[in-house]
PDB file of C-alpha atoms and ligand atoms in Angstrom:
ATOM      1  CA  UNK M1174       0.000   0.000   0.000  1.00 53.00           C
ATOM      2  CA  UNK M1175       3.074   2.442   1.028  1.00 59.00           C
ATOM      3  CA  UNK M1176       4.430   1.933  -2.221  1.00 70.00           C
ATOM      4  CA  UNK M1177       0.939   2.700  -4.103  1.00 71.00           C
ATOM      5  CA  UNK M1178       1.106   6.195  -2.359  1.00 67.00           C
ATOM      6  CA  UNK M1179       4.473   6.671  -3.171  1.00 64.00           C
ATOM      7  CA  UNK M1180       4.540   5.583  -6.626  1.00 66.00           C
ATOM      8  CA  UNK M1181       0.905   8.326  -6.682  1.00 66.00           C
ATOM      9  CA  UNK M1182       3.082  11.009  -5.325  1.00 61.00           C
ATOM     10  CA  UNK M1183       5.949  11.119  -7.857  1.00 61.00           C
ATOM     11  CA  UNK M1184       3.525  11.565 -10.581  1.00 65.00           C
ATOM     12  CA  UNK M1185       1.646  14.108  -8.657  1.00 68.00           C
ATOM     13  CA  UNK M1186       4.498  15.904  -7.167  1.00 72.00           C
ATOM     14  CA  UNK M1187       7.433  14.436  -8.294  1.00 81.00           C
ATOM     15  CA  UNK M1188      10.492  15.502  -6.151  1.00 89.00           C
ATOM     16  CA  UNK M1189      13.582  16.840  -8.202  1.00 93.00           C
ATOM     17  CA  UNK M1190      17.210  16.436  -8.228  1.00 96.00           C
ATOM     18  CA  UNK M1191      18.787  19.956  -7.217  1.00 96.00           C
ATOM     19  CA  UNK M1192      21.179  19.957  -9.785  1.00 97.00           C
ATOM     20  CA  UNK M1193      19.751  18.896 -12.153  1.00 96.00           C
ATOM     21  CA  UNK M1194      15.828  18.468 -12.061  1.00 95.00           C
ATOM     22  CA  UNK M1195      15.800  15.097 -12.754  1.00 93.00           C
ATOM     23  CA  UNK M1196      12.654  13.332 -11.074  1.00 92.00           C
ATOM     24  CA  UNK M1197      14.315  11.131  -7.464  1.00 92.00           C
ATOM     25  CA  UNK M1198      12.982   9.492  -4.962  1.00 88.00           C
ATOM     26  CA  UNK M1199      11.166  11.279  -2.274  1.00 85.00           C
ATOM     27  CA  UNK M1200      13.927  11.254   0.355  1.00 87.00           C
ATOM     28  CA  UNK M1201      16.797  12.116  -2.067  1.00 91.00           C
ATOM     29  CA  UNK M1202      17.993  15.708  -2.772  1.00 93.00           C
ATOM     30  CA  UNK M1203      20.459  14.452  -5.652  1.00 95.00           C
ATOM     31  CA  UNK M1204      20.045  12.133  -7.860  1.00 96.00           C
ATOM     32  CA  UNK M1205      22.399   9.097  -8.257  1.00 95.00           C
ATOM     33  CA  UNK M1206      24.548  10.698 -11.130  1.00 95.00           C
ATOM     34  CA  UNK M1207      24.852  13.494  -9.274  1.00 96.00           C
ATOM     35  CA  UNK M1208      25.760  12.543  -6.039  1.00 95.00           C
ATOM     36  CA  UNK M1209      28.683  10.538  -7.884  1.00 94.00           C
ATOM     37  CA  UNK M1210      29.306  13.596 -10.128  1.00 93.00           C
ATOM     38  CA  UNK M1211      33.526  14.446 -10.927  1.00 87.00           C
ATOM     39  CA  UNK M1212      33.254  18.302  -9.755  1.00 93.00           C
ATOM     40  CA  UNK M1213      36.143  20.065 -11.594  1.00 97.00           C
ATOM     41  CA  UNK M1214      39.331  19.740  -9.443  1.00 94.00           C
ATOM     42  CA  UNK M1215      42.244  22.489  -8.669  1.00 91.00           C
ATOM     43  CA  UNK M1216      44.680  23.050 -10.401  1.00 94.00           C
ATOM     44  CA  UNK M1217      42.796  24.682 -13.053  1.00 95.00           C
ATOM     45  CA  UNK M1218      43.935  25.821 -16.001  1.00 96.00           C
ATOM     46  CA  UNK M1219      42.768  29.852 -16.431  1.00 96.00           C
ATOM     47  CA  UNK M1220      42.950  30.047 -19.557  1.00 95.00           C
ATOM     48  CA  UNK M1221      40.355  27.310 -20.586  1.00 96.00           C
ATOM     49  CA  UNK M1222      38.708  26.383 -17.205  1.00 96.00           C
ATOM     50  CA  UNK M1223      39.784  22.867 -17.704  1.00 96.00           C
ATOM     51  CA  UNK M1224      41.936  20.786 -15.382  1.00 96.00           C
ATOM     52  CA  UNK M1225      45.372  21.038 -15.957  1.00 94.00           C
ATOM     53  CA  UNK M1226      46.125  17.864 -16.588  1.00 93.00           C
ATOM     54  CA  UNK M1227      43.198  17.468 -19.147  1.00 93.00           C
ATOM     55  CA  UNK M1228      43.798  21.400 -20.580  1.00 93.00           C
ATOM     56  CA  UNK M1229      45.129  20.725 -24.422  1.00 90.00           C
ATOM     57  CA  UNK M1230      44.598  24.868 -24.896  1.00 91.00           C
ATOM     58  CA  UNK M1231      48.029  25.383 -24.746  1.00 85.00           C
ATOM     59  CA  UNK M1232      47.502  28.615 -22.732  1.00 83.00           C
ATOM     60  CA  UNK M1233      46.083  30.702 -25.615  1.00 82.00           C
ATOM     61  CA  UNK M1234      45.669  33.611 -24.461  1.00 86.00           C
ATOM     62  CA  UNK M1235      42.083  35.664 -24.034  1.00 91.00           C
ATOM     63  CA  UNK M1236      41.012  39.131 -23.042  1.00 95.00           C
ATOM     64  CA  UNK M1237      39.956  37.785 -20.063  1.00 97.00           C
ATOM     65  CA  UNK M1238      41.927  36.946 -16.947  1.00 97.00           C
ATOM     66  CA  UNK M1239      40.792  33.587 -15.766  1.00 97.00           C
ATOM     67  CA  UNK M1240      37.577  31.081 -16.288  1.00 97.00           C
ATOM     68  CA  UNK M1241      36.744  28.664 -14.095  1.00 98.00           C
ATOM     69  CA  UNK M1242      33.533  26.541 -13.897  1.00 98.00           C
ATOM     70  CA  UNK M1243      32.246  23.672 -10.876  1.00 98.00           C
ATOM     71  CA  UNK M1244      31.829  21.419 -13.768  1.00 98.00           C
ATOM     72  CA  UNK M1245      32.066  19.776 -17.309  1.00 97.00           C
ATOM     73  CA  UNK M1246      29.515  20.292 -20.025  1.00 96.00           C
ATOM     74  CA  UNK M1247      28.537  16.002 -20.492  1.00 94.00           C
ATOM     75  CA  UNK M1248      25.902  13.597 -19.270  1.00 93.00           C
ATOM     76  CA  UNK M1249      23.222  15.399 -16.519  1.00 94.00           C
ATOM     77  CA  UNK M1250      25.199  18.613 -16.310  1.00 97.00           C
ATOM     78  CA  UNK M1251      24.176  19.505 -19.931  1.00 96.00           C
ATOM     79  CA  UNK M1252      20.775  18.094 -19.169  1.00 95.00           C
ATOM     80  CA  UNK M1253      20.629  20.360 -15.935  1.00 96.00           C
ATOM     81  CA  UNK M1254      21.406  23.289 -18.430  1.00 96.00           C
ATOM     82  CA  UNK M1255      19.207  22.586 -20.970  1.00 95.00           C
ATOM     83  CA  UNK M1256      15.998  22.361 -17.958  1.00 94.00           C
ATOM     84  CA  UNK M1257      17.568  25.583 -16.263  1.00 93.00           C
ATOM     85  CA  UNK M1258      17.563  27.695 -20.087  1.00 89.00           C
ATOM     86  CA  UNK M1259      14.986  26.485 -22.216  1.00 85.00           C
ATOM     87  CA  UNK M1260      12.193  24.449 -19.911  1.00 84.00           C
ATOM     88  CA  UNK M1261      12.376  27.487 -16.951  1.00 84.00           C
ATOM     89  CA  UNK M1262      13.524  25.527 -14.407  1.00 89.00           C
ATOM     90  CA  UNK M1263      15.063  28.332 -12.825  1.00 91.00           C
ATOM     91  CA  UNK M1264      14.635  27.122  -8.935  1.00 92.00           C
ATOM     92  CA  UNK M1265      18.092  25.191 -10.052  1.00 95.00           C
ATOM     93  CA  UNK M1266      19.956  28.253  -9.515  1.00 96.00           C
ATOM     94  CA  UNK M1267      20.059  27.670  -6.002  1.00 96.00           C
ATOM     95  CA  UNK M1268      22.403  24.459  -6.203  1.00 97.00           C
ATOM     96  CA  UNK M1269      23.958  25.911  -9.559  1.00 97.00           C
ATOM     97  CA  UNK M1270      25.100  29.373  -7.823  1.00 98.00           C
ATOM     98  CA  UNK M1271      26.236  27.096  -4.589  1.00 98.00           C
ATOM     99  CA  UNK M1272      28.714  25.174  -6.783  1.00 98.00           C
ATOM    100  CA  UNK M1273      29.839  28.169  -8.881  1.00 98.00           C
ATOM    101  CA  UNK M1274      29.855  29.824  -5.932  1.00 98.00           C
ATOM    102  CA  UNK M1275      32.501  27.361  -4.739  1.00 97.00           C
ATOM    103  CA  UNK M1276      34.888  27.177  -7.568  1.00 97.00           C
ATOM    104  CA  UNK M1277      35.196  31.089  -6.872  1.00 98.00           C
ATOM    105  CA  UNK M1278      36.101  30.596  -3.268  1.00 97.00           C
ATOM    106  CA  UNK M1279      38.795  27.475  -4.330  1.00 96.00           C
ATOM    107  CA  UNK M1280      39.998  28.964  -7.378  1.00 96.00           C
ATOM    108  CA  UNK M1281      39.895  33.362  -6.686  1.00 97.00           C
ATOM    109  CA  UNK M1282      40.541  33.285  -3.375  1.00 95.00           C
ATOM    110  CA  UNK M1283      43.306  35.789  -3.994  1.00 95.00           C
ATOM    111  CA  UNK M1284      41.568  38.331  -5.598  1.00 98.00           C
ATOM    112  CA  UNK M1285      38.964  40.934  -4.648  1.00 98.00           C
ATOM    113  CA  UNK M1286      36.286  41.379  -6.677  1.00 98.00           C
ATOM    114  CA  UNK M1287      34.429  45.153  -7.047  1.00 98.00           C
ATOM    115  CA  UNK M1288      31.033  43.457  -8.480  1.00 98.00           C
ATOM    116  CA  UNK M1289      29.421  40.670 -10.092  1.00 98.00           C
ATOM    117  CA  UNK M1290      28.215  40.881 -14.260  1.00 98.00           C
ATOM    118  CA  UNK M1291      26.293  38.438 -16.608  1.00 98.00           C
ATOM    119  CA  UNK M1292      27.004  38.075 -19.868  1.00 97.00           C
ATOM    120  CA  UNK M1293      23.824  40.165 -21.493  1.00 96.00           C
ATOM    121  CA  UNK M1294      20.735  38.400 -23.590  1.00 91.00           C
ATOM    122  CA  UNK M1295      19.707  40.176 -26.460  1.00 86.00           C
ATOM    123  CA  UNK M1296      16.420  42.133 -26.101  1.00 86.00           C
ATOM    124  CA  UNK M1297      14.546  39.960 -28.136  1.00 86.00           C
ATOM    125  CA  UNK M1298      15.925  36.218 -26.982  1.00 84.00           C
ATOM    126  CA  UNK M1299      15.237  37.616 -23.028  1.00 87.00           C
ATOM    127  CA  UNK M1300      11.375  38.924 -24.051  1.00 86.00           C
ATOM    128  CA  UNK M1301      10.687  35.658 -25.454  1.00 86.00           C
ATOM    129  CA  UNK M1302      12.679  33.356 -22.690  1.00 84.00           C
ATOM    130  CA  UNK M1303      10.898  35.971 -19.813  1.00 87.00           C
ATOM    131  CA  UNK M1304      14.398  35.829 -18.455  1.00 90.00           C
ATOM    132  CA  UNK M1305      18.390  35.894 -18.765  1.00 94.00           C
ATOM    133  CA  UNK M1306      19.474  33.071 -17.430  1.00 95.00           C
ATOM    134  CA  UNK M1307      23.384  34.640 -16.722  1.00 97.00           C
ATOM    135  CA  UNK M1308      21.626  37.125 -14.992  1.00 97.00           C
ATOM    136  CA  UNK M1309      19.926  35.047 -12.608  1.00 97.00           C
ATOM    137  CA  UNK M1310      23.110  33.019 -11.541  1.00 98.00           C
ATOM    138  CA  UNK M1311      24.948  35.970 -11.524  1.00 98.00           C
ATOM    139  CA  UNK M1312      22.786  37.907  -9.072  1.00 98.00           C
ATOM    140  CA  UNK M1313      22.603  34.221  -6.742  1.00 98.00           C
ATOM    141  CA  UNK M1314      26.966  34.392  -6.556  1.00 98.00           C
ATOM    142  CA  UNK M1315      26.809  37.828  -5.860  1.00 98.00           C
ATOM    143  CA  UNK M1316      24.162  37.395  -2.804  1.00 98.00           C
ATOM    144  CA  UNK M1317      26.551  34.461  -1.725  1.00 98.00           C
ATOM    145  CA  UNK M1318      30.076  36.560  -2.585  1.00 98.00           C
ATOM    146  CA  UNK M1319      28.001  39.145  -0.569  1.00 98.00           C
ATOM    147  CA  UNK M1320      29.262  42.255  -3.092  1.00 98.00           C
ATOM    148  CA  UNK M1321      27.074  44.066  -5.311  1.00 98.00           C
ATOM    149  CA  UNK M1322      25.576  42.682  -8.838  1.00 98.00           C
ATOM    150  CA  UNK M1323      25.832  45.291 -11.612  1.00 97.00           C
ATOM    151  CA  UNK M1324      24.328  45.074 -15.329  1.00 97.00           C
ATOM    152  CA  UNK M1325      27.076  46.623 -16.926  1.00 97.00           C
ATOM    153  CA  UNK M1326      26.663  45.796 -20.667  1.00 97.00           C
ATOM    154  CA  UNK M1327      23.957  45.037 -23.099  1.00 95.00           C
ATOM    155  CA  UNK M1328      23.661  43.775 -26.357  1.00 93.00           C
ATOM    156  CA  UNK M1329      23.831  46.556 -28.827  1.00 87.00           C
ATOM    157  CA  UNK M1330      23.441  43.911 -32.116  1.00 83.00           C
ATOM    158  CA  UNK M1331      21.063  40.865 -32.043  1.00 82.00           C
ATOM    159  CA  UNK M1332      23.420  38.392 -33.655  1.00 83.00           C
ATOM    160  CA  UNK M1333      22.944  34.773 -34.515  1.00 83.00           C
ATOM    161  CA  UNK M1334      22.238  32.075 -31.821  1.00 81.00           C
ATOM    162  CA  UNK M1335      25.924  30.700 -30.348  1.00 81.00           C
ATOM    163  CA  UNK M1336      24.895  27.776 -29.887  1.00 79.00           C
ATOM    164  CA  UNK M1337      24.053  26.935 -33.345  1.00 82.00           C
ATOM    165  CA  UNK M1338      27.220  28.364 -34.536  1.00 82.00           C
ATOM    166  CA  UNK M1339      30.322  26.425 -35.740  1.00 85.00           C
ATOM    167  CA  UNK M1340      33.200  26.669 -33.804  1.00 80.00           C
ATOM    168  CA  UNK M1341      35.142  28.687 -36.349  1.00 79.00           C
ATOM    169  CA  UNK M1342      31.912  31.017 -36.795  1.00 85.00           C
ATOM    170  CA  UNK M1343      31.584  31.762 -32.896  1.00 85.00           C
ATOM    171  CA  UNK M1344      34.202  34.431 -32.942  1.00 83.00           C
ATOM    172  CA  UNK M1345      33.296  36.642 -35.751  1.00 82.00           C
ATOM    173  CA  UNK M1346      29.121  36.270 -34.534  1.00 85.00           C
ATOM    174  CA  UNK M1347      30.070  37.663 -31.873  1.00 82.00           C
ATOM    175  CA  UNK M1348      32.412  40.577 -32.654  1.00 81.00           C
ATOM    176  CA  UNK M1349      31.581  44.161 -31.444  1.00 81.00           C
ATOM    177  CA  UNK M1350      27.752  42.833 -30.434  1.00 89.00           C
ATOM    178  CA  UNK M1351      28.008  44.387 -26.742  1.00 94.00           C
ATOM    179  CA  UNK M1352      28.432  47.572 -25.474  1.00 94.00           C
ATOM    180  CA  UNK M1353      28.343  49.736 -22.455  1.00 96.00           C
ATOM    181  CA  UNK M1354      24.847  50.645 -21.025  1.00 95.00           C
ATOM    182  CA  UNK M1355      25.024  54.504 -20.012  1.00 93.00           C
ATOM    183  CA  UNK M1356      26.604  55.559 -16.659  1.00 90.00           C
ATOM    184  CA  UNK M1357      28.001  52.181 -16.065  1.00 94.00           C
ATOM    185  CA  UNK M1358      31.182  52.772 -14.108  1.00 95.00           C
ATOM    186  CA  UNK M1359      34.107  49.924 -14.908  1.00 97.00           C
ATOM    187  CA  UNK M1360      36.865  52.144 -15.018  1.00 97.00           C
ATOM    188  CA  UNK M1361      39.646  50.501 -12.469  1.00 98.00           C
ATOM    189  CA  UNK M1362      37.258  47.497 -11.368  1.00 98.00           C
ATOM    190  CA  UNK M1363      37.811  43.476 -10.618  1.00 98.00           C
ATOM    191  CA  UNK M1364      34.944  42.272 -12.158  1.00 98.00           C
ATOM    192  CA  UNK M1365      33.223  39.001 -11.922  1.00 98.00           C
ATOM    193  CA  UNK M1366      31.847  38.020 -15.463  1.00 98.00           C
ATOM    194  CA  UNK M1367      29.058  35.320 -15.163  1.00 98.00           C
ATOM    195  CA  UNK M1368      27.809  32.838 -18.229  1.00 98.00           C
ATOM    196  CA  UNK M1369      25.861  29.760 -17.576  1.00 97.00           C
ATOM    197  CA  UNK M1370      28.010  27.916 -20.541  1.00 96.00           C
ATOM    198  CA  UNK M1371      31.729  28.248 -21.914  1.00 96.00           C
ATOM    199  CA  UNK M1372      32.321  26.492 -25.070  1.00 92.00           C
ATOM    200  CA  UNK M1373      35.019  28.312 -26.952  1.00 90.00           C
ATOM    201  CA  UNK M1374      34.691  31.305 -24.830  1.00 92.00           C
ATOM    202  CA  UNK M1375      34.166  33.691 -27.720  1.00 92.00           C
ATOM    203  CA  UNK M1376      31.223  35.581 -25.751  1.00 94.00           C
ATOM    204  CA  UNK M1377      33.207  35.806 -22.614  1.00 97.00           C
ATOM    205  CA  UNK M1378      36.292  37.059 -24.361  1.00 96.00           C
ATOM    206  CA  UNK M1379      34.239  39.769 -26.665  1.00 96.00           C
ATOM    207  CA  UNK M1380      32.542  40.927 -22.921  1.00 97.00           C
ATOM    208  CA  UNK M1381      36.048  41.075 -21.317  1.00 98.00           C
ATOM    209  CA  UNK M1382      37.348  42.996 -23.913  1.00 97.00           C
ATOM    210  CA  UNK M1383      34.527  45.668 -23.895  1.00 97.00           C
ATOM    211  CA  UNK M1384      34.876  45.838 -20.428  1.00 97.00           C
ATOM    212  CA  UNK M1385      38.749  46.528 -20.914  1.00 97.00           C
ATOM    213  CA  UNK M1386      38.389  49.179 -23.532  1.00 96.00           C
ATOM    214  CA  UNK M1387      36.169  51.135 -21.152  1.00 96.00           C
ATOM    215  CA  UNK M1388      39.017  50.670 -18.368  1.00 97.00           C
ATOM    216  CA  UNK M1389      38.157  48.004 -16.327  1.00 98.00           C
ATOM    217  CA  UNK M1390      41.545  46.595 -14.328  1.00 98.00           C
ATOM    218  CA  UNK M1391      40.670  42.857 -14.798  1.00 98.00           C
ATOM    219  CA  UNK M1392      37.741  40.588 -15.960  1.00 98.00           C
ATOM    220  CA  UNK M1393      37.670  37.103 -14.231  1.00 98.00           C
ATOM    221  CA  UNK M1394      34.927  34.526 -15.553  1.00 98.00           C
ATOM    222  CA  UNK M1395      32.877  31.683 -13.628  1.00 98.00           C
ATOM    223  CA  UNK M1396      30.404  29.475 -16.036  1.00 98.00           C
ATOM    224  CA  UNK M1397      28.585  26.269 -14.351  1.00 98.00           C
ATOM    225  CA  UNK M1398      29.661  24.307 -16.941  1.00 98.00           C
ATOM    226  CA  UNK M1399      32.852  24.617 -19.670  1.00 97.00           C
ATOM    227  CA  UNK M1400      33.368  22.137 -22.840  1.00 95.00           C
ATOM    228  CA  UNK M1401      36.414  20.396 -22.120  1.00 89.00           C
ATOM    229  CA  UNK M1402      37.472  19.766 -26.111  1.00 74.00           C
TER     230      UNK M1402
HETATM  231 ZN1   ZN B1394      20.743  15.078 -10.684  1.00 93.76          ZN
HETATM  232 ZN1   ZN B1395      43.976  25.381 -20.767  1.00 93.76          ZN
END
């Protein structure tokens, strides 16, 4: 009988995974994969985000100063992604800004930030998503960093979707797309830069460098996930 009302009760309210929405048992906060997930270890490799043991980028060099990300982008963490930016799961921000979060503390520890910054959506992708998804795990590691969040830039050119670029195309879709928004103040600032996703890190390094040619000091990325090939 027990089991009737249990089996009832994931179908009517079907506990989730906190990391990455997948449907568990009702006395589970994680799900098996990710309770045996491979967090990204130090020492990290800045340049890429990967491992540096794993990192085959050969240190080539960006515009900005560091990315570092809890995890890989395989298996559930992708899923986790996908549920968090295209099916509005956004209640996973809590356990996504926790681990990003934590790869700050482990890999930044040295260096004091002025504010936190997403990555900007164009206006049209954010009206029709009802949200930026950067934004929203940007604003959670700023809470936890307890220093102040600050939309800095904005997308002056709607470009092509990055994702369904090539990696060769990446770069040039996204050159000279963002720009300052007015009375923004980054002159001589640390800043945090937050994406959900770094894949060849085009985006973050086209936001660093805007951020750089209006004086900012140095741009330091997290992402919650980074392709590691
Ligand atoms: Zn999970
Ligand atoms: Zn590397």
């Amino acid at each position: 009988m027990k089991s009737v009302f249990k089996k009832l009760s994931y179908v009517f309210f079907p506990r989730r995974c906190r990391l990455c929405g997948e449907v568990v048992e009702l006395d589970k906060e994680l799900c098996w994969d990710c309770e045996n997930i491979n967090e990204i270890k130090s020492p990290v490799c800045l340049y890429c985000g990967v491992e540096e043991d794993k990192c085959t980028c050969k240190k080539k060099k960006s515009d900005y100063n560091g990315i570092i990300a809890p995890f890989y982008y395989e298996g559930n963490i992708a899923k986790a992604l996908h549920r968090f930016k295209f099916r509005e799961m956004t209640e996973l921000a809590d356990e996504f800004t926790l681990r990003m979060y934590n790869a700050v503390c482990g890999n930044y520890s040295e260096i004091s930030f002025d504010f936190v910054t997403a990555v900007p959506l164009g206006k049209k992708r954010q009206r029709k998503r009802g949200y930026n998804q950067a934004e929203i795990l940007a604003i959670g590691i700023a809470k936890r960093m307890k220093i102040d969040y600050n939309t800095v830039l904005y997308k002056a050119i709607e470009n092509k979707e990055q994702h369904k670029q090539s990696r060769r195309e990446r770069k040039a879709n996204v050159f000279g797309v963002y720009d300052l928004v007015n009375n923004a103040d980054v002159n001589g600032k640390t800043i945090l830069l937050v994406d959900d996703v770094k894949t060849t890190g085009a985006t973050l390094g086209e936001c660093a460098k805007m951020l750089k040619l209006y004086g900012a000091k140095e741009v330091y990325c997290v992402a919650f996930a980074v392709v590691s090939k």
